[in-house]
PDB file of C-alpha atoms in Angstrom:
ATOM      1  CA  MET A   9      53.424 -30.716-136.677  1.00  0.00           C
ATOM      2  CA  GLN A  10      52.462 -28.165-134.048  1.00  0.00           C
ATOM      3  CA  VAL A  11      53.267 -29.219-130.488  1.00  0.00           C
ATOM      4  CA  LEU A  12      51.315 -27.438-127.762  1.00  0.00           C
ATOM      5  CA  VAL A  13      52.137 -27.565-124.060  1.00  0.00           C
ATOM      6  CA  PRO A  14      49.304 -26.208-121.877  1.00  0.00           C
ATOM      7  CA  PHE A  15      50.541 -24.685-118.623  1.00  0.00           C
ATOM      8  CA  ALA A  16      48.579 -23.429-115.619  1.00  0.00           C
ATOM      9  CA  ALA A  17      50.712 -20.414-114.762  1.00  0.00           C
ATOM     10  CA  GLU A  18      48.610 -19.256-111.812  1.00  0.00           C
ATOM     11  CA  THR A  19      48.411 -21.281-108.567  1.00  0.00           C
ATOM     12  CA  PRO A  20      50.011 -24.376-110.117  1.00  0.00           C
ATOM     13  CA  LYS A  21      49.895 -27.835-108.569  1.00  0.00           C
ATOM     14  CA  THR A  22      47.550 -27.025-105.699  1.00  0.00           C
ATOM     15  CA  ARG A  23      47.271 -30.703-104.729  1.00  0.00           C
ATOM     16  CA  LEU A  24      50.922 -30.572-103.677  1.00  0.00           C
ATOM     17  CA  ALA A  25      50.200 -27.832-101.124  1.00  0.00           C
ATOM     18  CA  SER A  26      50.607 -30.253 -98.214  1.00  0.00           C
ATOM     19  CA  VAL A  27      54.279 -30.838 -99.077  1.00  0.00           C
ATOM     20  CA  LEU A  28      55.356 -27.750-101.062  1.00  0.00           C
ATOM     21  CA  SER A  29      54.953 -24.046-100.360  1.00  0.00           C
ATOM     22  CA  ASP A  30      53.410 -21.732-102.954  1.00  0.00           C
ATOM     23  CA  ARG A  31      56.844 -20.605-104.117  1.00  0.00           C
ATOM     24  CA  GLU A  32      58.133 -24.185-104.282  1.00  0.00           C
ATOM     25  CA  ARG A  33      55.112 -25.339-106.265  1.00  0.00           C
ATOM     26  CA  SER A  34      55.704 -22.573-108.775  1.00  0.00           C
ATOM     27  CA  ARG A  35      59.380 -23.517-109.139  1.00  0.00           C
ATOM     28  CA  PHE A  36      58.567 -27.193-109.420  1.00  0.00           C
ATOM     29  CA  ALA A  37      55.855 -26.641-112.038  1.00  0.00           C
ATOM     30  CA  ARG A  38      58.162 -24.460-114.131  1.00  0.00           C
ATOM     31  CA  THR A  39      60.942 -27.027-113.814  1.00  0.00           C
ATOM     32  CA  MET A  40      58.691 -29.832-115.056  1.00  0.00           C
ATOM     33  CA  LEU A  41      57.590 -27.577-117.920  1.00  0.00           C
ATOM     34  CA  ALA A  42      61.221 -26.886-118.830  1.00  0.00           C
ATOM     35  CA  ASP A  43      61.969 -30.629-118.787  1.00  0.00           C
ATOM     36  CA  VAL A  44      58.995 -31.377-121.066  1.00  0.00           C
ATOM     37  CA  LEU A  45      60.008 -28.626-123.497  1.00  0.00           C
ATOM     38  CA  ALA A  46      63.572 -29.950-123.624  1.00  0.00           C
ATOM     39  CA  ALA A  47      62.352 -33.497-124.336  1.00  0.00           C
ATOM     40  CA  ILE A  48      60.101 -32.252-127.158  1.00  0.00           C
ATOM     41  CA  ARG A  49      62.977 -30.382-128.746  1.00  0.00           C
ATOM     42  CA  GLU A  50      65.258 -33.391-128.457  1.00  0.00           C
ATOM     43  CA  ALA A  51      62.550 -35.419-130.203  1.00  0.00           C
ATOM     44  CA  GLY A  52      62.840 -33.060-133.165  1.00  0.00           C
ATOM     45  CA  HIS A  53      59.909 -30.674-132.669  1.00  0.00           C
ATOM     46  CA  GLU A  54      59.506 -27.052-131.639  1.00  0.00           C
ATOM     47  CA  PRO A  55      56.928 -26.603-128.860  1.00  0.00           C
ATOM     48  CA  THR A  56      54.611 -23.702-128.095  1.00  0.00           C
ATOM     49  CA  VAL A  57      53.481 -23.059-124.532  1.00  0.00           C
ATOM     50  CA  VAL A  58      49.802 -22.190-124.081  1.00  0.00           C
ATOM     51  CA  ALA A  59      49.784 -20.521-120.659  1.00  0.00           C
ATOM     52  CA  THR A  60      46.888 -19.242-118.572  1.00  0.00           C
ATOM     53  CA  ALA A  61      48.897 -16.102-117.741  1.00  0.00           C
ATOM     54  CA  PRO A  62      52.147 -14.458-118.897  1.00  0.00           C
ATOM     55  CA  LEU A  63      55.305 -16.267-117.825  1.00  0.00           C
ATOM     56  CA  ALA A  64      57.872 -14.011-116.211  1.00  0.00           C
ATOM     57  CA  ALA A  65      61.093 -14.204-118.196  1.00  0.00           C
ATOM     58  CA  ASP A  66      63.101 -13.925-114.975  1.00  0.00           C
ATOM     59  CA  GLY A  67      61.267 -16.744-113.229  1.00  0.00           C
ATOM     60  CA  ASP A  68      62.979 -19.674-111.546  1.00  0.00           C
ATOM     61  CA  PRO A  69      63.844 -21.711-113.484  1.00  0.00           C
ATOM     62  CA  PRO A  70      63.982 -19.695-116.701  1.00  0.00           C
ATOM     63  CA  ILE A  71      61.721 -21.034-119.436  1.00  0.00           C
ATOM     64  CA  PRO A  72      63.589 -22.015-122.627  1.00  0.00           C
ATOM     65  CA  ASP A  73      63.282 -19.679-125.593  1.00  0.00           C
ATOM     66  CA  VAL A  74      60.002 -20.980-127.001  1.00  0.00           C
ATOM     67  CA  PRO A  75      56.834 -19.175-128.138  1.00  0.00           C
ATOM     68  CA  VAL A  76      54.355 -18.548-125.336  1.00  0.00           C
ATOM     69  CA  THR A  77      50.681 -17.828-126.050  1.00  0.00           C
ATOM     70  CA  VAL A  78      48.437 -16.617-123.242  1.00  0.00           C
ATOM     71  CA  ASP A  79      44.948 -18.107-123.238  1.00  0.00           C
ATOM     72  CA  GLU A  80      42.815 -17.706-120.116  1.00  0.00           C
ATOM     73  CA  ARG A  81      40.097 -20.112-121.278  1.00  0.00           C
ATOM     74  CA  PRO A  82      39.679 -23.560-119.719  1.00  0.00           C
ATOM     75  CA  LEU A  83      41.881 -26.309-121.124  1.00  0.00           C
ATOM     76  CA  THR A  84      39.274 -27.860-123.428  1.00  0.00           C
ATOM     77  CA  GLU A  85      38.375 -24.577-125.084  1.00  0.00           C
ATOM     78  CA  ALA A  86      42.004 -23.435-125.405  1.00  0.00           C
ATOM     79  CA  VAL A  87      43.045 -26.695-127.087  1.00  0.00           C
ATOM     80  CA  ASP A  88      39.979 -26.934-129.345  1.00  0.00           C
ATOM     81  CA  ALA A  89      40.757 -23.496-130.755  1.00  0.00           C
ATOM     82  CA  ARG A  90      44.101 -24.815-131.973  1.00  0.00           C
ATOM     83  CA  LEU A  91      43.187 -28.222-133.384  1.00  0.00           C
ATOM     84  CA  PRO A  92      43.640 -28.726-137.123  1.00  0.00           C
ATOM     85  CA  ALA A  93      41.203 -27.581-139.773  1.00  0.00           C
ATOM     86  CA  ALA A  94      40.983 -29.522-143.028  1.00  0.00           C
ATOM     87  CA  THR A  95      44.276 -28.247-144.452  1.00  0.00           C
ATOM     88  CA  ASP A  96      46.309 -27.852-141.270  1.00  0.00           C
ATOM     89  CA  ASP A  97      49.183 -29.969-139.982  1.00  0.00           C
ATOM     90  CA  PRO A  98      48.650 -32.380-137.098  1.00  0.00           C
ATOM     91  CA  VAL A  99      48.568 -30.888-133.611  1.00  0.00           C
ATOM     92  CA  ALA A 100      50.133 -32.589-130.597  1.00  0.00           C
ATOM     93  CA  VAL A 101      49.123 -31.662-127.045  1.00  0.00           C
ATOM     94  CA  ILE A 102      51.611 -32.609-124.316  1.00  0.00           C
ATOM     95  CA  MET A 103      50.836 -31.853-120.674  1.00  0.00           C
ATOM     96  CA  ALA A 104      53.397 -29.789-118.790  1.00  0.00           C
ATOM     97  CA  ASP A 105      53.596 -32.067-115.737  1.00  0.00           C
ATOM     98  CA  LEU A 106      54.956 -35.175-117.466  1.00  0.00           C
ATOM     99  CA  ALA A 107      58.178 -35.076-115.483  1.00  0.00           C
ATOM    100  CA  LEU A 108      59.249 -38.513-116.724  1.00  0.00           C
ATOM    101  CA  ALA A 109      58.864 -37.707-120.432  1.00  0.00           C
ATOM    102  CA  THR A 110      61.871 -38.506-122.610  1.00  0.00           C
ATOM    103  CA  PRO A 111      62.558 -37.953-126.315  1.00  0.00           C
ATOM    104  CA  ALA A 112      62.164 -41.694-126.924  1.00  0.00           C
ATOM    105  CA  ALA A 113      58.754 -41.773-125.235  1.00  0.00           C
ATOM    106  CA  LEU A 114      57.607 -38.782-127.266  1.00  0.00           C
ATOM    107  CA  GLU A 115      58.846 -40.324-130.498  1.00  0.00           C
ATOM    108  CA  ARG A 116      56.522 -43.278-129.791  1.00  0.00           C
ATOM    109  CA  LEU A 117      53.645 -40.798-129.495  1.00  0.00           C
ATOM    110  CA  PHE A 118      54.516 -39.058-132.753  1.00  0.00           C
ATOM    111  CA  ALA A 119      55.124 -42.229-134.778  1.00  0.00           C
ATOM    112  CA  PRO A 120      51.696 -43.909-135.311  1.00  0.00           C
ATOM    113  CA  ASP A 121      49.803 -43.249-138.532  1.00  0.00           C
ATOM    114  CA  ALA A 122      46.345 -42.672-137.023  1.00  0.00           C
ATOM    115  CA  ASP A 123      43.906 -39.778-137.009  1.00  0.00           C
ATOM    116  CA  VAL A 124      44.089 -39.559-133.222  1.00  0.00           C
ATOM    117  CA  VAL A 125      46.923 -40.902-131.079  1.00  0.00           C
ATOM    118  CA  ILE A 126      46.393 -40.932-127.309  1.00  0.00           C
ATOM    119  CA  ALA A 127      48.742 -41.502-124.384  1.00  0.00           C
ATOM    120  CA  PRO A 128      46.380 -42.066-121.435  1.00  0.00           C
ATOM    121  CA  GLY A 129      47.201 -41.091-117.890  1.00  0.00           C
ATOM    122  CA  ARG A 130      46.374 -42.943-114.714  1.00  0.00           C
ATOM    123  CA  GLY A 131      42.762 -42.666-113.639  1.00  0.00           C
ATOM    124  CA  GLY A 132      41.355 -42.206-117.127  1.00  0.00           C
ATOM    125  CA  GLY A 133      42.917 -38.906-118.103  1.00  0.00           C
ATOM    126  CA  THR A 134      44.640 -37.912-121.340  1.00  0.00           C
ATOM    127  CA  ASN A 135      48.263 -36.911-120.841  1.00  0.00           C
ATOM    128  CA  ALA A 136      49.229 -36.469-124.491  1.00  0.00           C
ATOM    129  CA  LEU A 137      47.620 -36.799-127.879  1.00  0.00           C
ATOM    130  CA  VAL A 138      48.217 -36.102-131.543  1.00  0.00           C
ATOM    131  CA  VAL A 139      45.279 -35.023-133.703  1.00  0.00           C
ATOM    132  CA  SER A 140      45.196 -34.920-137.496  1.00  0.00           C
ATOM    133  CA  HIS A 141      41.447 -35.388-138.088  1.00  0.00           C
ATOM    134  CA  PRO A 142      39.728 -32.031-138.844  1.00  0.00           C
ATOM    135  CA  ASP A 143      36.493 -32.926-137.024  1.00  0.00           C
ATOM    136  CA  PHE A 144      37.971 -34.201-133.766  1.00  0.00           C
ATOM    137  CA  ARG A 145      37.599 -32.031-130.684  1.00  0.00           C
ATOM    138  CA  VAL A 146      38.761 -32.632-127.134  1.00  0.00           C
ATOM    139  CA  ASP A 147      36.946 -32.962-123.825  1.00  0.00           C
ATOM    140  CA  TYR A 148      39.293 -32.938-120.846  1.00  0.00           C
ATOM    141  CA  HIS A 149      36.568 -33.232-118.207  1.00  0.00           C
ATOM    142  CA  GLY A 150      36.263 -36.491-116.258  1.00  0.00           C
ATOM    143  CA  ALA A 151      37.477 -39.717-117.873  1.00  0.00           C
ATOM    144  CA  SER A 152      38.850 -37.957-120.930  1.00  0.00           C
ATOM    145  CA  TYR A 153      40.638 -40.994-122.382  1.00  0.00           C
ATOM    146  CA  ARG A 154      37.315 -42.831-122.691  1.00  0.00           C
ATOM    147  CA  ASP A 155      35.608 -39.689-123.994  1.00  0.00           C
ATOM    148  CA  HIS A 156      38.296 -39.052-126.599  1.00  0.00           C
ATOM    149  CA  ARG A 157      37.928 -42.563-127.964  1.00  0.00           C
ATOM    150  CA  ARG A 158      34.164 -42.037-128.174  1.00  0.00           C
ATOM    151  CA  ILE A 159      34.552 -38.685-129.927  1.00  0.00           C
ATOM    152  CA  ALA A 160      36.949 -40.262-132.417  1.00  0.00           C
ATOM    153  CA  ARG A 161      34.401 -42.974-133.231  1.00  0.00           C
ATOM    154  CA  GLU A 162      31.697 -40.357-133.726  1.00  0.00           C
ATOM    155  CA  VAL A 163      33.746 -38.534-136.387  1.00  0.00           C
ATOM    156  CA  ASP A 164      35.052 -41.759-138.002  1.00  0.00           C
ATOM    157  CA  ALA A 165      38.623 -41.083-136.929  1.00  0.00           C
ATOM    158  CA  THR A 166      41.105 -43.895-136.492  1.00  0.00           C
ATOM    159  CA  VAL A 167      42.611 -44.141-133.006  1.00  0.00           C
ATOM    160  CA  GLU A 168      45.810 -45.598-131.597  1.00  0.00           C
ATOM    161  CA  THR A 169      46.677 -45.781-127.907  1.00  0.00           C
ATOM    162  CA  VAL A 170      50.291 -45.443-126.813  1.00  0.00           C
ATOM    163  CA  ASP A 171      50.839 -47.433-123.632  1.00  0.00           C
ATOM    164  CA  SER A 172      53.705 -45.558-121.995  1.00  0.00           C
ATOM    165  CA  PHE A 173      54.703 -45.508-118.339  1.00  0.00           C
ATOM    166  CA  ARG A 174      56.624 -42.268-118.845  1.00  0.00           C
ATOM    167  CA  LEU A 175      53.836 -40.431-120.653  1.00  0.00           C
ATOM    168  CA  GLY A 176      51.200 -41.993-118.409  1.00  0.00           C
ATOM    169  CA  THR A 177      52.723 -40.544-115.228  1.00  0.00           C
ATOM    170  CA  ASP A 178      51.538 -37.017-114.545  1.00  0.00           C
ATOM    171  CA  VAL A 179      52.607 -35.384-111.291  1.00  0.00           C
ATOM    172  CA  ASP A 180      49.674 -34.106-109.252  1.00  0.00           C
ATOM    173  CA  GLU A 181      49.749 -35.741-105.806  1.00  0.00           C
ATOM    174  CA  PRO A 182      52.480 -36.053-103.151  1.00  0.00           C
ATOM    175  CA  ALA A 183      52.735 -39.798-103.864  1.00  0.00           C
ATOM    176  CA  ASP A 184      53.683 -38.983-107.470  1.00  0.00           C
ATOM    177  CA  LEU A 185      56.965 -37.479-106.260  1.00  0.00           C
ATOM    178  CA  VAL A 186      58.213 -41.044-105.739  1.00  0.00           C
ATOM    179  CA  GLU A 187      58.149 -41.618-109.490  1.00  0.00           C
ATOM    180  CA  VAL A 188      60.003 -38.373-110.167  1.00  0.00           C
ATOM    181  CA  LEU A 189      62.799 -39.292-107.762  1.00  0.00           C
ATOM    182  CA  LEU A 190      62.984 -42.876-109.047  1.00  0.00           C
ATOM    183  CA  HIS A 191      62.664 -42.342-112.791  1.00  0.00           C
ATOM    184  CA  GLY A 192      63.079 -38.658-113.625  1.00  0.00           C
ATOM    185  CA  GLU A 193      65.931 -37.775-115.964  1.00  0.00           C
ATOM    186  CA  GLY A 194      65.598 -33.988-116.119  1.00  0.00           C
ATOM    187  CA  ARG A 195      65.924 -31.195-113.602  1.00  0.00           C
ATOM    188  CA  ALA A 196      62.765 -31.988-111.620  1.00  0.00           C
ATOM    189  CA  PRO A 197      64.296 -34.747-109.456  1.00  0.00           C
ATOM    190  CA  SER A 198      67.296 -32.543-108.696  1.00  0.00           C
ATOM    191  CA  LEU A 199      64.989 -29.770-107.534  1.00  0.00           C
ATOM    192  CA  LEU A 200      63.088 -32.136-105.247  1.00  0.00           C
ATOM    193  CA  ARG A 201      66.378 -33.229-103.692  1.00  0.00           C
ATOM    194  CA  GLU A 202      67.297 -29.549-103.266  1.00  0.00           C
ATOM    195  CA  PHE A 203      64.021 -29.127-101.371  1.00  0.00           C
ATOM    196  CA  GLY A 204      65.082 -31.976 -99.076  1.00  0.00           C
ATOM    197  CA  PHE A 205      63.026 -34.853-100.466  1.00  0.00           C
ATOM    198  CA  GLU A 206      64.392 -38.369-100.487  1.00  0.00           C
ATOM    199  CA  LEU A 207      63.090 -41.895-100.947  1.00  0.00           C
ATOM    200  CA  ALA A 208      62.135 -43.996 -97.938  1.00  0.00           C
ATOM    201  CA  THR A 209      61.349 -47.725 -97.767  1.00  0.00           C
ATOM    202  CA  ASP A 210      60.774 -48.204 -94.050  1.00  0.00           C
ATOM    203  CA  ASP A 211      57.319 -49.786 -94.415  1.00  0.00           C
ATOM    204  CA  GLY A 212      58.230 -52.068 -97.297  1.00  0.00           C
ATOM    205  CA  ARG A 213      56.829 -49.626 -99.848  1.00  0.00           C
ATOM    206  CA  VAL A 214      58.642 -46.742-101.462  1.00  0.00           C
ATOM    207  CA  ALA A 215      57.559 -43.291-100.256  1.00  0.00           C
ATOM    208  CA  VAL A 216      59.120 -39.857 -99.960  1.00  0.00           C
ATOM    209  CA  THR A 217      60.236 -38.040 -96.863  1.00  0.00           C
ATOM    210  CA  ARG A 218      61.432 -34.486 -96.429  1.00  0.00           C
ATOM    211  CA  SER A 219      64.181 -33.281 -94.175  1.00  0.00           C
ATOM    212  CA  SER A 220      62.659 -29.821 -93.745  1.00  0.00           C
ATOM    213  CA  ALA A 221      59.138 -28.385 -93.751  1.00  0.00           C
ATOM    214  CA  PRO A 222      57.963 -26.268 -96.707  1.00  0.00           C
TER     215      PRO A 222
END
């Protein structure tokens, strides 16, 4: 099985700009990527990063020794170009911002015997999927989970949905940092604490505060 990890190497995580500086966003995005790659390897697979630009080998944090392919096309086109033809092995696509991903959660994704296996994200997105049907193609625009189920029906592919809190939590908005601090098991929560983030429950709901400005 090929395991692809798309990564937006340029201007990553722009929706976190209100709480993280440009440099911090880059470090945080690379740290989440490193955590996802480590979880994939611990689950028994070798990942390939599909990046929108070259990744500096001396970046912070360093990216593990994995193949990196540069593809400047939008996500849908870059993934479609790598999905299986009739004789190819299955292809898994795991997003790079799944900071809560663990080997056990990924093993649940890899286990089902279906033509298309989908781990949906919040809000209708697709955070991870495994494709073995030669006619299936992706569409990451809009409510992609719904669209991927429709596309699977159109090509007579069997579908299984993996209901996973860890794979369903992608980190895009400042509120998502709560989940990283509460449930993260990799380096991402440690980096947030280094930046000065901590949990706060003053209003009866869990939020994050920061001891210093970005």
